[in-house]
JSON list of C-alpha atoms in Angstrom, two decimals:
[
{"chain": "A", "resi": 1, "resn": "MET", "atom": "CA", "xyz": [-5.50, 154.13, -50.00]},
{"chain": "A", "resi": 2, "resn": "GLU", "atom": "CA", "xyz": [-5.30, 155.30, -53.60]},
{"chain": "A", "resi": 3, "resn": "ARG", "atom": "CA", "xyz": [-6.89, 153.17, -56.29]},
{"chain": "A", "resi": 4, "resn": "ALA", "atom": "CA", "xyz": [-4.46, 150.70, -57.86]},
{"chain": "A", "resi": 5, "resn": "PRO", "atom": "CA", "xyz": [-3.16, 151.97, -61.22]},
{"chain": "A", "resi": 6, "resn": "ASP", "atom": "CA", "xyz": [-3.24, 150.22, -64.59]},
{"chain": "A", "resi": 7, "resn": "ARG", "atom": "CA", "xyz": [0.53, 149.79, -64.40]},
{"chain": "A", "resi": 8, "resn": "GLU", "atom": "CA", "xyz": [1.94, 148.13, -61.32]},
{"chain": "A", "resi": 9, "resn": "ARG", "atom": "CA", "xyz": [3.67, 150.59, -59.04]},
{"chain": "A", "resi": 10, "resn": "ALA", "atom": "CA", "xyz": [7.05, 149.88, -57.52]},
{"chain": "A", "resi": 11, "resn": "ILE", "atom": "CA", "xyz": [9.08, 151.76, -54.94]},
{"chain": "A", "resi": 12, "resn": "ILE", "atom": "CA", "xyz": [12.83, 151.77, -55.43]},
{"chain": "A", "resi": 13, "resn": "LEU", "atom": "CA", "xyz": [15.17, 152.62, -52.56]},
{"chain": "A", "resi": 14, "resn": "LEU", "atom": "CA", "xyz": [17.43, 155.04, -54.43]},
{"chain": "A", "resi": 15, "resn": "SER", "atom": "CA", "xyz": [20.73, 156.09, -52.90]},
{"chain": "A", "resi": 16, "resn": "GLY", "atom": "CA", "xyz": [22.26, 157.30, -56.14]},
{"chain": "A", "resi": 17, "resn": "GLY", "atom": "CA", "xyz": [24.83, 154.49, -56.18]},
{"chain": "A", "resi": 18, "resn": "VAL", "atom": "CA", "xyz": [25.57, 151.70, -58.64]},
{"chain": "A", "resi": 19, "resn": "ASP", "atom": "CA", "xyz": [23.31, 149.10, -57.07]},
{"chain": "A", "resi": 20, "resn": "SER", "atom": "CA", "xyz": [20.20, 151.18, -56.45]},
{"chain": "A", "resi": 21, "resn": "THR", "atom": "CA", "xyz": [20.41, 152.76, -59.92]},
{"chain": "A", "resi": 22, "resn": "THR", "atom": "CA", "xyz": [20.66, 149.32, -61.49]},
{"chain": "A", "resi": 23, "resn": "CYS", "atom": "CA", "xyz": [17.55, 148.28, -59.53]},
{"chain": "A", "resi": 24, "resn": "LEU", "atom": "CA", "xyz": [15.76, 151.33, -60.89]},
{"chain": "A", "resi": 25, "resn": "ALA", "atom": "CA", "xyz": [16.72, 150.30, -64.42]},
{"chain": "A", "resi": 26, "resn": "ILE", "atom": "CA", "xyz": [15.46, 146.75, -63.81]},
{"chain": "A", "resi": 27, "resn": "ALA", "atom": "CA", "xyz": [12.13, 148.03, -62.49]},
{"chain": "A", "resi": 28, "resn": "ARG", "atom": "CA", "xyz": [11.76, 150.26, -65.53]},
{"chain": "A", "resi": 29, "resn": "GLU", "atom": "CA", "xyz": [12.57, 147.36, -67.86]},
{"chain": "A", "resi": 30, "resn": "GLU", "atom": "CA", "xyz": [9.81, 145.35, -66.18]},
{"chain": "A", "resi": 31, "resn": "GLY", "atom": "CA", "xyz": [7.33, 148.09, -66.99]},
{"chain": "A", "resi": 32, "resn": "ARG", "atom": "CA", "xyz": [6.68, 149.32, -63.48]},
{"chain": "A", "resi": 33, "resn": "GLU", "atom": "CA", "xyz": [5.44, 152.79, -62.65]},
{"chain": "A", "resi": 34, "resn": "LEU", "atom": "CA", "xyz": [8.45, 154.10, -60.74]},
{"chain": "A", "resi": 35, "resn": "TYR", "atom": "CA", "xyz": [8.47, 155.72, -57.31]},
{"chain": "A", "resi": 36, "resn": "ALA", "atom": "CA", "xyz": [11.83, 156.49, -55.71]},
{"chain": "A", "resi": 37, "resn": "LEU", "atom": "CA", "xyz": [12.61, 156.89, -52.02]},
{"chain": "A", "resi": 38, "resn": "SER", "atom": "CA", "xyz": [15.83, 158.40, -50.67]},
{"chain": "A", "resi": 39, "resn": "PHE", "atom": "CA", "xyz": [16.94, 159.39, -47.19]},
{"chain": "A", "resi": 40, "resn": "ARG", "atom": "CA", "xyz": [18.78, 162.25, -45.55]},
{"chain": "A", "resi": 41, "resn": "TYR", "atom": "CA", "xyz": [19.73, 160.47, -42.36]},
{"chain": "A", "resi": 42, "resn": "GLY", "atom": "CA", "xyz": [22.85, 162.34, -41.25]},
{"chain": "A", "resi": 43, "resn": "GLN", "atom": "CA", "xyz": [25.24, 160.61, -43.64]},
{"chain": "A", "resi": 44, "resn": "ARG", "atom": "CA", "xyz": [28.55, 162.33, -44.32]},
{"chain": "A", "resi": 45, "resn": "HIS", "atom": "CA", "xyz": [28.32, 161.60, -48.07]},
{"chain": "A", "resi": 46, "resn": "LEU", "atom": "CA", "xyz": [25.32, 163.81, -48.83]},
{"chain": "A", "resi": 47, "resn": "GLN", "atom": "CA", "xyz": [26.42, 164.10, -52.46]},
{"chain": "A", "resi": 48, "resn": "GLU", "atom": "CA", "xyz": [24.51, 160.89, -53.09]},
{"chain": "A", "resi": 49, "resn": "LEU", "atom": "CA", "xyz": [21.20, 162.71, -52.72]},
{"chain": "A", "resi": 50, "resn": "ASP", "atom": "CA", "xyz": [21.99, 165.12, -55.54]},
{"chain": "A", "resi": 51, "resn": "ARG", "atom": "CA", "xyz": [22.88, 162.16, -57.74]},
{"chain": "A", "resi": 52, "resn": "ALA", "atom": "CA", "xyz": [19.71, 160.32, -56.74]},
{"chain": "A", "resi": 53, "resn": "ALA", "atom": "CA", "xyz": [17.60, 163.33, -57.73]},
{"chain": "A", "resi": 54, "resn": "ARG", "atom": "CA", "xyz": [19.23, 163.56, -61.15]},
{"chain": "A", "resi": 55, "resn": "ILE", "atom": "CA", "xyz": [18.92, 159.82, -61.73]},
{"chain": "A", "resi": 56, "resn": "ALA", "atom": "CA", "xyz": [15.22, 159.91, -60.80]},
{"chain": "A", "resi": 57, "resn": "VAL", "atom": "CA", "xyz": [14.63, 162.59, -63.43]},
{"chain": "A", "resi": 58, "resn": "ARG", "atom": "CA", "xyz": [16.63, 160.67, -66.04]},
{"chain": "A", "resi": 59, "resn": "PHE", "atom": "CA", "xyz": [14.55, 157.53, -65.47]},
{"chain": "A", "resi": 60, "resn": "GLY", "atom": "CA", "xyz": [11.21, 159.31, -65.56]},
{"chain": "A", "resi": 61, "resn": "VAL", "atom": "CA", "xyz": [10.30, 158.51, -61.96]},
{"chain": "A", "resi": 62, "resn": "LYS", "atom": "CA", "xyz": [6.69, 159.38, -61.21]},
{"chain": "A", "resi": 63, "resn": "ARG", "atom": "CA", "xyz": [7.56, 160.74, -57.78]},
{"chain": "A", "resi": 64, "resn": "HIS", "atom": "CA", "xyz": [10.80, 160.95, -55.82]},
{"chain": "A", "resi": 65, "resn": "ILE", "atom": "CA", "xyz": [10.69, 161.82, -52.13]},
{"chain": "A", "resi": 66, "resn": "VAL", "atom": "CA", "xyz": [13.49, 162.31, -49.62]},
{"chain": "A", "resi": 67, "resn": "VAL", "atom": "CA", "xyz": [12.72, 161.40, -46.02]},
{"chain": "A", "resi": 68, "resn": "ASP", "atom": "CA", "xyz": [14.60, 163.32, -43.32]},
{"chain": "A", "resi": 69, "resn": "PHE", "atom": "CA", "xyz": [15.61, 161.80, -40.01]},
{"chain": "A", "resi": 70, "resn": "ASP", "atom": "CA", "xyz": [18.87, 161.98, -38.10]},
{"chain": "A", "resi": 71, "resn": "MET", "atom": "CA", "xyz": [20.68, 158.79, -37.18]},
{"chain": "A", "resi": 72, "resn": "ARG", "atom": "CA", "xyz": [23.53, 160.85, -35.78]},
{"chain": "A", "resi": 73, "resn": "THR", "atom": "CA", "xyz": [21.51, 161.07, -32.59]},
{"chain": "A", "resi": 74, "resn": "ILE", "atom": "CA", "xyz": [21.96, 157.31, -32.25]},
{"chain": "A", "resi": 75, "resn": "GLY", "atom": "CA", "xyz": [25.52, 157.12, -33.50]},
{"chain": "A", "resi": 76, "resn": "GLY", "atom": "CA", "xyz": [27.32, 153.83, -33.86]},
{"chain": "A", "resi": 77, "resn": "SER", "atom": "CA", "xyz": [28.63, 154.38, -37.39]},
{"chain": "A", "resi": 78, "resn": "ALA", "atom": "CA", "xyz": [31.56, 156.16, -39.00]},
{"chain": "A", "resi": 79, "resn": "LEU", "atom": "CA", "xyz": [29.12, 157.32, -41.68]},
{"chain": "A", "resi": 80, "resn": "THR", "atom": "CA", "xyz": [27.01, 159.30, -39.22]},
{"chain": "A", "resi": 81, "resn": "ALA", "atom": "CA", "xyz": [28.83, 159.82, -35.94]},
{"chain": "A", "resi": 82, "resn": "GLY", "atom": "CA", "xyz": [32.29, 160.63, -37.21]},
{"chain": "A", "resi": 83, "resn": "GLY", "atom": "CA", "xyz": [35.32, 158.44, -36.83]},
{"chain": "A", "resi": 84, "resn": "GLU", "atom": "CA", "xyz": [37.68, 156.92, -39.31]},
{"chain": "A", "resi": 85, "resn": "ILE", "atom": "CA", "xyz": [36.47, 155.52, -42.62]},
{"chain": "A", "resi": 86, "resn": "PRO", "atom": "CA", "xyz": [38.41, 152.34, -43.50]},
{"chain": "A", "resi": 87, "resn": "LYS", "atom": "CA", "xyz": [40.73, 153.01, -46.43]},
{"chain": "A", "resi": 88, "resn": "GLY", "atom": "CA", "xyz": [43.00, 150.94, -48.62]},
{"chain": "A", "resi": 89, "resn": "ARG", "atom": "CA", "xyz": [41.71, 147.49, -47.65]},
{"chain": "A", "resi": 90, "resn": "ASP", "atom": "CA", "xyz": [42.08, 144.54, -50.01]},
{"chain": "A", "resi": 91, "resn": "PRO", "atom": "CA", "xyz": [38.77, 144.51, -51.92]},
{"chain": "A", "resi": 92, "resn": "ASP", "atom": "CA", "xyz": [38.84, 140.72, -52.06]},
{"chain": "A", "resi": 93, "resn": "ALA", "atom": "CA", "xyz": [38.92, 140.55, -48.27]},
{"chain": "A", "resi": 94, "resn": "ILE", "atom": "CA", "xyz": [36.49, 143.33, -47.33]},
{"chain": "A", "resi": 95, "resn": "ALA", "atom": "CA", "xyz": [33.46, 141.09, -46.79]},
{"chain": "A", "resi": 96, "resn": "ALA", "atom": "CA", "xyz": [35.56, 138.59, -44.88]},
{"chain": "A", "resi": 97, "resn": "GLY", "atom": "CA", "xyz": [36.83, 141.24, -42.50]},
{"chain": "A", "resi": 98, "resn": "GLY", "atom": "CA", "xyz": [33.73, 141.36, -40.33]},
{"chain": "A", "resi": 99, "resn": "ILE", "atom": "CA", "xyz": [31.22, 144.16, -39.96]},
{"chain": "A", "resi": 100, "resn": "PRO", "atom": "CA", "xyz": [33.05, 147.45, -40.61]},
{"chain": "A", "resi": 101, "resn": "SER", "atom": "CA", "xyz": [32.74, 150.80, -38.84]},
{"chain": "A", "resi": 102, "resn": "THR", "atom": "CA", "xyz": [30.67, 152.11, -41.78]},
{"chain": "A", "resi": 103, "resn": "TYR", "atom": "CA", "xyz": [27.75, 149.84, -40.84]},
{"chain": "A", "resi": 104, "resn": "VAL", "atom": "CA", "xyz": [24.79, 152.02, -39.82]},
{"chain": "A", "resi": 105, "resn": "PRO", "atom": "CA", "xyz": [22.73, 150.20, -37.16]},
{"chain": "A", "resi": 106, "resn": "ALA", "atom": "CA", "xyz": [19.49, 148.82, -38.62]},
{"chain": "A", "resi": 107, "resn": "ARG", "atom": "CA", "xyz": [19.65, 151.20, -41.60]},
{"chain": "A", "resi": 108, "resn": "ASN", "atom": "CA", "xyz": [18.05, 148.92, -44.18]},
{"chain": "A", "resi": 109, "resn": "THR", "atom": "CA", "xyz": [15.36, 147.90, -41.69]},
{"chain": "A", "resi": 110, "resn": "VAL", "atom": "CA", "xyz": [14.49, 151.57, -41.23]},
{"chain": "A", "resi": 111, "resn": "PHE", "atom": "CA", "xyz": [14.61, 152.27, -44.97]},
{"chain": "A", "resi": 112, "resn": "LEU", "atom": "CA", "xyz": [12.38, 149.34, -45.84]},
{"chain": "A", "resi": 113, "resn": "SER", "atom": "CA", "xyz": [9.92, 150.30, -43.12]},
{"chain": "A", "resi": 114, "resn": "PHE", "atom": "CA", "xyz": [9.45, 153.75, -44.65]},
{"chain": "A", "resi": 115, "resn": "ALA", "atom": "CA", "xyz": [9.12, 152.17, -48.10]},
{"chain": "A", "resi": 116, "resn": "LEU", "atom": "CA", "xyz": [6.56, 149.69, -46.80]},
{"chain": "A", "resi": 117, "resn": "ALA", "atom": "CA", "xyz": [4.43, 152.46, -45.31]},
{"chain": "A", "resi": 118, "resn": "TRP", "atom": "CA", "xyz": [4.52, 154.41, -48.57]},
{"chain": "A", "resi": 119, "resn": "ALA", "atom": "CA", "xyz": [3.73, 151.27, -50.57]},
{"chain": "A", "resi": 120, "resn": "GLU", "atom": "CA", "xyz": [0.53, 150.79, -48.58]},
{"chain": "A", "resi": 121, "resn": "VAL", "atom": "CA", "xyz": [-0.50, 154.39, -49.22]},
{"chain": "A", "resi": 122, "resn": "ILE", "atom": "CA", "xyz": [0.06, 154.40, -52.98]},
{"chain": "A", "resi": 123, "resn": "GLY", "atom": "CA", "xyz": [-0.86, 150.77, -53.65]},
{"chain": "A", "resi": 124, "resn": "ALA", "atom": "CA", "xyz": [2.63, 149.71, -54.75]},
{"chain": "A", "resi": 125, "resn": "LEU", "atom": "CA", "xyz": [3.06, 145.96, -55.05]},
{"chain": "A", "resi": 126, "resn": "GLU", "atom": "CA", "xyz": [6.85, 145.81, -54.90]},
{"chain": "A", "resi": 127, "resn": "ILE", "atom": "CA", "xyz": [9.79, 147.44, -53.16]},
{"chain": "A", "resi": 128, "resn": "PHE", "atom": "CA", "xyz": [13.18, 147.17, -54.85]},
{"chain": "A", "resi": 129, "resn": "ILE", "atom": "CA", "xyz": [16.33, 147.28, -52.71]},
{"chain": "A", "resi": 130, "resn": "GLY", "atom": "CA", "xyz": [19.86, 147.00, -54.09]},
{"chain": "A", "resi": 131, "resn": "VAL", "atom": "CA", "xyz": [21.40, 144.76, -51.46]},
{"chain": "A", "resi": 132, "resn": "ASN", "atom": "CA", "xyz": [24.10, 142.33, -52.52]},
{"chain": "A", "resi": 133, "resn": "ALA", "atom": "CA", "xyz": [25.51, 139.32, -50.67]},
{"chain": "A", "resi": 134, "resn": "ILE", "atom": "CA", "xyz": [28.60, 138.63, -52.81]},
{"chain": "A", "resi": 135, "resn": "ASP", "atom": "CA", "xyz": [30.67, 141.78, -53.46]},
{"chain": "A", "resi": 136, "resn": "PHE", "atom": "CA", "xyz": [29.55, 143.70, -50.37]},
{"chain": "A", "resi": 137, "resn": "SER", "atom": "CA", "xyz": [30.98, 145.21, -47.19]},
{"chain": "A", "resi": 138, "resn": "GLY", "atom": "CA", "xyz": [29.94, 142.59, -44.66]},
{"chain": "A", "resi": 139, "resn": "TYR", "atom": "CA", "xyz": [26.71, 144.27, -43.57]},
{"chain": "A", "resi": 140, "resn": "PRO", "atom": "CA", "xyz": [24.16, 141.90, -41.97]},
{"chain": "A", "resi": 141, "resn": "ASP", "atom": "CA", "xyz": [21.25, 143.75, -43.62]},
{"chain": "A", "resi": 142, "resn": "CYS", "atom": "CA", "xyz": [22.55, 142.93, -47.10]},
{"chain": "A", "resi": 143, "resn": "ARG", "atom": "CA", "xyz": [22.13, 139.18, -46.72]},
{"chain": "A", "resi": 144, "resn": "PRO", "atom": "CA", "xyz": [19.41, 136.80, -47.95]},
{"chain": "A", "resi": 145, "resn": "ALA", "atom": "CA", "xyz": [18.29, 135.99, -44.40]},
{"chain": "A", "resi": 146, "resn": "PHE", "atom": "CA", "xyz": [17.47, 139.65, -43.81]},
{"chain": "A", "resi": 147, "resn": "ILE", "atom": "CA", "xyz": [15.35, 139.95, -46.96]},
{"chain": "A", "resi": 148, "resn": "GLU", "atom": "CA", "xyz": [13.51, 136.72, -46.14]},
{"chain": "A", "resi": 149, "resn": "ALA", "atom": "CA", "xyz": [12.84, 137.87, -42.57]},
{"chain": "A", "resi": 150, "resn": "PHE", "atom": "CA", "xyz": [11.57, 141.28, -43.67]},
{"chain": "A", "resi": 151, "resn": "GLN", "atom": "CA", "xyz": [9.24, 139.62, -46.17]},
{"chain": "A", "resi": 152, "resn": "ARG", "atom": "CA", "xyz": [7.74, 137.62, -43.32]},
{"chain": "A", "resi": 153, "resn": "LEU", "atom": "CA", "xyz": [7.31, 140.86, -41.37]},
{"chain": "A", "resi": 154, "resn": "VAL", "atom": "CA", "xyz": [5.45, 142.39, -44.32]},
{"chain": "A", "resi": 155, "resn": "GLU", "atom": "CA", "xyz": [2.96, 139.54, -44.24]},
{"chain": "A", "resi": 156, "resn": "VAL", "atom": "CA", "xyz": [2.00, 140.03, -40.58]},
{"chain": "A", "resi": 157, "resn": "ALA", "atom": "CA", "xyz": [2.61, 143.73, -39.89]},
{"chain": "A", "resi": 158, "resn": "THR", "atom": "CA", "xyz": [0.62, 145.49, -42.61]},
{"chain": "A", "resi": 159, "resn": "ARG", "atom": "CA", "xyz": [-2.99, 145.75, -43.64]},
{"chain": "A", "resi": 160, "resn": "ALA", "atom": "CA", "xyz": [-2.11, 144.59, -47.16]},
{"chain": "A", "resi": 161, "resn": "GLY", "atom": "CA", "xyz": [-0.28, 141.61, -45.71]},
{"chain": "A", "resi": 162, "resn": "VAL", "atom": "CA", "xyz": [-3.01, 140.34, -43.42]},
{"chain": "A", "resi": 163, "resn": "GLU", "atom": "CA", "xyz": [-5.57, 140.83, -46.19]},
{"chain": "A", "resi": 164, "resn": "GLY", "atom": "CA", "xyz": [-3.54, 138.52, -48.42]},
{"chain": "A", "resi": 165, "resn": "ARG", "atom": "CA", "xyz": [-1.94, 141.19, -50.63]},
{"chain": "A", "resi": 166, "resn": "PRO", "atom": "CA", "xyz": [1.55, 141.53, -49.15]},
{"chain": "A", "resi": 167, "resn": "VAL", "atom": "CA", "xyz": [4.01, 143.88, -50.76]},
{"chain": "A", "resi": 168, "resn": "ARG", "atom": "CA", "xyz": [6.87, 141.93, -52.33]},
{"chain": "A", "resi": 169, "resn": "ILE", "atom": "CA", "xyz": [10.44, 142.81, -51.36]},
{"chain": "A", "resi": 170, "resn": "ARG", "atom": "CA", "xyz": [12.58, 142.58, -54.50]},
{"chain": "A", "resi": 171, "resn": "ALA", "atom": "CA", "xyz": [16.36, 142.21, -54.24]},
{"chain": "A", "resi": 172, "resn": "PRO", "atom": "CA", "xyz": [17.33, 141.37, -57.84]},
{"chain": "A", "resi": 173, "resn": "LEU", "atom": "CA", "xyz": [21.06, 141.94, -57.25]},
{"chain": "A", "resi": 174, "resn": "LEU", "atom": "CA", "xyz": [21.31, 139.75, -54.16]},
{"chain": "A", "resi": 175, "resn": "HIS", "atom": "CA", "xyz": [23.35, 136.95, -55.73]},
{"chain": "A", "resi": 176, "resn": "MET", "atom": "CA", "xyz": [25.19, 138.95, -58.40]},
{"chain": "A", "resi": 177, "resn": "THR", "atom": "CA", "xyz": [28.82, 140.06, -58.37]},
{"chain": "A", "resi": 178, "resn": "LYS", "atom": "CA", "xyz": [29.53, 143.76, -58.74]},
{"chain": "A", "resi": 179, "resn": "ALA", "atom": "CA", "xyz": [30.78, 143.06, -62.27]},
{"chain": "A", "resi": 180, "resn": "GLU", "atom": "CA", "xyz": [27.52, 141.31, -63.14]},
{"chain": "A", "resi": 181, "resn": "ILE", "atom": "CA", "xyz": [25.53, 144.21, -61.69]},
{"chain": "A", "resi": 182, "resn": "ILE", "atom": "CA", "xyz": [27.46, 146.73, -63.79]},
{"chain": "A", "resi": 183, "resn": "ALA", "atom": "CA", "xyz": [27.09, 144.64, -66.94]},
{"chain": "A", "resi": 184, "resn": "LYS", "atom": "CA", "xyz": [23.34, 144.37, -66.31]},
{"chain": "A", "resi": 185, "resn": "GLY", "atom": "CA", "xyz": [23.02, 148.09, -65.81]},
{"chain": "A", "resi": 186, "resn": "LEU", "atom": "CA", "xyz": [24.98, 148.90, -68.93]},
{"chain": "A", "resi": 187, "resn": "SER", "atom": "CA", "xyz": [22.74, 146.57, -70.94]},
{"chain": "A", "resi": 188, "resn": "LEU", "atom": "CA", "xyz": [19.78, 148.62, -69.67]},
{"chain": "A", "resi": 189, "resn": "GLY", "atom": "CA", "xyz": [21.34, 151.96, -70.57]},
{"chain": "A", "resi": 190, "resn": "VAL", "atom": "CA", "xyz": [22.52, 153.08, -67.11]},
{"chain": "A", "resi": 191, "resn": "ASP", "atom": "CA", "xyz": [24.99, 155.97, -67.21]},
{"chain": "A", "resi": 192, "resn": "TYR", "atom": "CA", "xyz": [27.19, 155.18, -64.23]},
{"chain": "A", "resi": 193, "resn": "ALA", "atom": "CA", "xyz": [28.86, 158.58, -64.51]},
{"chain": "A", "resi": 194, "resn": "MET", "atom": "CA", "xyz": [25.72, 159.87, -62.79]},
{"chain": "A", "resi": 195, "resn": "THR", "atom": "CA", "xyz": [26.16, 157.63, -59.76]},
{"chain": "A", "resi": 196, "resn": "HIS", "atom": "CA", "xyz": [27.97, 158.22, -56.46]},
{"chain": "A", "resi": 197, "resn": "SER", "atom": "CA", "xyz": [29.56, 155.52, -54.31]},
{"chain": "A", "resi": 198, "resn": "CYS", "atom": "CA", "xyz": [32.22, 157.14, -52.13]},
{"chain": "A", "resi": 199, "resn": "TYR", "atom": "CA", "xyz": [31.83, 157.18, -48.33]},
{"chain": "A", "resi": 200, "resn": "ASP", "atom": "CA", "xyz": [34.37, 159.97, -47.84]},
{"chain": "A", "resi": 201, "resn": "PRO", "atom": "CA", "xyz": [34.51, 162.21, -50.92]},
{"chain": "A", "resi": 202, "resn": "PRO", "atom": "CA", "xyz": [37.27, 164.86, -50.87]},
{"chain": "A", "resi": 203, "resn": "ALA", "atom": "CA", "xyz": [36.57, 168.50, -51.62]},
{"chain": "A", "resi": 204, "resn": "ASP", "atom": "CA", "xyz": [38.29, 168.52, -55.01]},
{"chain": "A", "resi": 205, "resn": "ARG", "atom": "CA", "xyz": [36.86, 165.40, -56.70]},
{"chain": "A", "resi": 206, "resn": "PRO", "atom": "CA", "xyz": [33.81, 163.14, -56.47]},
{"chain": "A", "resi": 207, "resn": "ALA", "atom": "CA", "xyz": [35.45, 160.11, -54.87]},
{"chain": "A", "resi": 208, "resn": "CYS", "atom": "CA", "xyz": [38.41, 159.20, -52.68]},
{"chain": "A", "resi": 209, "resn": "GLY", "atom": "CA", "xyz": [39.07, 155.92, -54.50]},
{"chain": "A", "resi": 210, "resn": "ARG", "atom": "CA", "xyz": [40.25, 154.15, -51.33]},
{"chain": "A", "resi": 211, "resn": "CYS", "atom": "CA", "xyz": [37.23, 153.58, -49.06]},
{"chain": "A", "resi": 212, "resn": "ASP", "atom": "CA", "xyz": [35.52, 150.18, -49.12]},
{"chain": "A", "resi": 213, "resn": "SER", "atom": "CA", "xyz": [32.72, 151.42, -51.35]},
{"chain": "A", "resi": 214, "resn": "CYS", "atom": "CA", "xyz": [35.11, 152.93, -53.90]},
{"chain": "A", "resi": 215, "resn": "LEU", "atom": "CA", "xyz": [37.33, 149.83, -53.89]},
{"chain": "A", "resi": 216, "resn": "LEU", "atom": "CA", "xyz": [34.41, 147.45, -54.46]},
{"chain": "A", "resi": 217, "resn": "ARG", "atom": "CA", "xyz": [33.15, 149.70, -57.24]},
{"chain": "A", "resi": 218, "resn": "ARG", "atom": "CA", "xyz": [36.56, 149.87, -58.92]},
{"chain": "A", "resi": 219, "resn": "LYS", "atom": "CA", "xyz": [36.98, 146.11, -58.64]},
{"chain": "A", "resi": 220, "resn": "GLY", "atom": "CA", "xyz": [33.56, 145.62, -60.25]},
{"chain": "A", "resi": 221, "resn": "PHE", "atom": "CA", "xyz": [34.29, 147.84, -63.23]},
{"chain": "A", "resi": 222, "resn": "ALA", "atom": "CA", "xyz": [37.68, 146.19, -63.75]},
{"chain": "A", "resi": 223, "resn": "ALA", "atom": "CA", "xyz": [36.12, 142.72, -63.62]},
{"chain": "A", "resi": 224, "resn": "ALA", "atom": "CA", "xyz": [33.42, 143.82, -66.04]},
{"chain": "A", "resi": 225, "resn": "GLY", "atom": "CA", "xyz": [36.11, 144.99, -68.47]},
{"chain": "A", "resi": 226, "resn": "VAL", "atom": "CA", "xyz": [34.81, 148.55, -68.72]},
{"chain": "A", "resi": 227, "resn": "SER", "atom": "CA", "xyz": [36.15, 151.88, -67.54]},
{"chain": "A", "resi": 228, "resn": "ASP", "atom": "CA", "xyz": [34.74, 153.46, -64.41]},
{"chain": "A", "resi": 229, "resn": "PRO", "atom": "CA", "xyz": [33.64, 156.97, -65.41]},
{"chain": "A", "resi": 230, "resn": "ILE", "atom": "CA", "xyz": [34.31, 158.41, -61.95]},
{"chain": "A", "resi": 231, "resn": "ASP", "atom": "CA", "xyz": [37.45, 160.53, -61.41]},
{"chain": "A", "resi": 232, "resn": "TYR", "atom": "CA", "xyz": [39.47, 159.17, -58.50]},
{"chain": "A", "resi": 233, "resn": "GLY", "atom": "CA", "xyz": [42.39, 161.55, -58.96]},
{"chain": "A", "resi": 234, "resn": "ASP", "atom": "CA", "xyz": [44.92, 158.78, -59.62]}
]
């Protein structure tokens, strides 16, 4: 393991979306040395990786790596195995509508596991993840119980954990509305024009404007009283 640095290192799970970029801004505000981790896992919205790379550069990330694995071989999600992306749902009822077809089985568990392994290697003390339990899409791995359970796993499943130095899982947006997240990011200088949220972007513009992710984003910007810089074509 590398020697611990003078500044505390933090790994940020960076998708290139509103939430993960806001987490990156929070980690920077707290003075962390920033390490970003993204994934090419067979998602249909690969544009997010280009955005994540640009955002990492903008924030002065020490190192940004993209891990490749293919969850299409497992299937079970409209984001990886094809199938219809839900469109035009009432954004106020999305979370209440059950787990949608865009849920990717165990995705955040897999993502955090990679981050945990890297944290042990580089001596990072924290992992930031942009999960949210208020304005979200009903995913079980975006809930407080999941974060609490994974923290317990960290304490028993890693060398750092059993030696009394467990990595801390940080979910600073967990109990914030999308509007509150956007306001926080803007206060920290986030340029949300750089971010990508759409699950099913068309060929001629960056976002469809009608999938669950777009609708929750648009609702958040409207509630925050600021214009969404993304072009939805309408």
